[in-house]
Amino acid sequence: MSTPADRPPTWTFLTHHARVLVEIARDPGLRVRDLARHIGITERGVQKILTDLHQAGYLTRERVGRRTHYSLNLEEHFRYPTEAGLPVRLLIDIFVDRDTSGPA
């Protein structure tokens, strides 16, 4: 008999779009392959999400040599009506430790 710990979850609290934003906030230089592995979806799925986020103004892309570097627009607001007045910075701040104090 299998236990709940043996089965993969069938749903999560965060969408794949939110998880892509969080992973990029943690490491703006991640490759699509690495994003897909971290999130557990296909590279094609990540590419679609990156396109969605770029078109909606949540991120910009810059080529640095052979790699792509992503920058987030953390002041862009959530899309759902009940959170539309809130910036995505609130979500990122929950999951990403962005200590800006620099070295001690």
GROMACS .gro file of C-alpha atoms in nm, residues 43-91:
model
   49
   43GLU     CA    1   1.211   2.327  -2.134
   44ARG     CA    2   0.937   2.410  -2.383
   45GLY     CA    3   0.703   2.486  -2.093
   46VAL     CA    4   0.961   2.721  -1.941
   47GLN     CA    5   1.012   2.895  -2.276
   48LYS     CA    6   0.635   2.954  -2.304
   49ILE     CA    7   0.622   3.095  -1.950
   50LEU     CA    8   0.923   3.321  -2.017
   51THR     CA    9   0.747   3.453  -2.327
   52ASP     CA   10   0.427   3.515  -2.127
   53LEU     CA   11   0.618   3.698  -1.851
   54HIS     CA   12   0.819   3.902  -2.102
   55GLN     CA   13   0.512   4.007  -2.301
   56ALA     CA   14   0.329   4.105  -1.980
   57GLY     CA   15   0.622   4.320  -1.865
   58TYR     CA   16   0.731   4.109  -1.568
   59LEU     CA   17   1.080   4.046  -1.706
   60THR     CA   18   1.329   4.161  -1.964
   61ARG     CA   19   1.596   3.956  -2.138
   62GLU     CA   20   1.950   4.052  -2.226
   63ARG     CA   21   2.200   3.843  -2.416
   64VAL     CA   22   2.536   3.822  -2.239
   65GLY     CA   23   2.766   3.626  -2.468
   66ARG     CA   24   2.596   3.295  -2.535
   67ARG     CA   25   2.370   3.319  -2.229
   68THR     CA   26   2.053   3.511  -2.151
   69HIS     CA   27   2.033   3.722  -1.836
   70TYR     CA   28   1.688   3.803  -1.699
   71SER     CA   29   1.582   4.113  -1.506
   72LEU     CA   30   1.254   4.124  -1.317
   73ASN     CA   31   1.018   4.419  -1.299
   74LEU     CA   32   0.922   4.371  -0.935
   75GLU     CA   33   0.690   4.672  -0.937
   76GLU     CA   34   0.460   4.513  -1.197
   77HIS     CA   35   0.130   4.426  -1.030
   78PHE     CA   36  -0.037   4.088  -0.996
   79ARG     CA   37  -0.292   4.013  -1.267
   80TYR     CA   38  -0.577   3.864  -1.063
   81PRO     CA   39  -0.833   4.131  -0.969
   82THR     CA   40  -0.819   4.077  -0.591
   83GLU     CA   41  -0.439   4.129  -0.588
   84ALA     CA   42  -0.413   4.370  -0.882
   85GLY     CA   43  -0.300   4.659  -0.662
   86LEU     CA   44  -0.003   4.467  -0.520
   87PRO     CA   45   0.345   4.441  -0.674
   88VAL     CA   46   0.500   4.099  -0.743
   89ARG     CA   47   0.786   4.214  -0.518
   90LEU     CA   48   0.573   4.090  -0.226
   91LEU     CA   49   0.579   3.734  -0.361
   0.00000   0.00000   0.00000
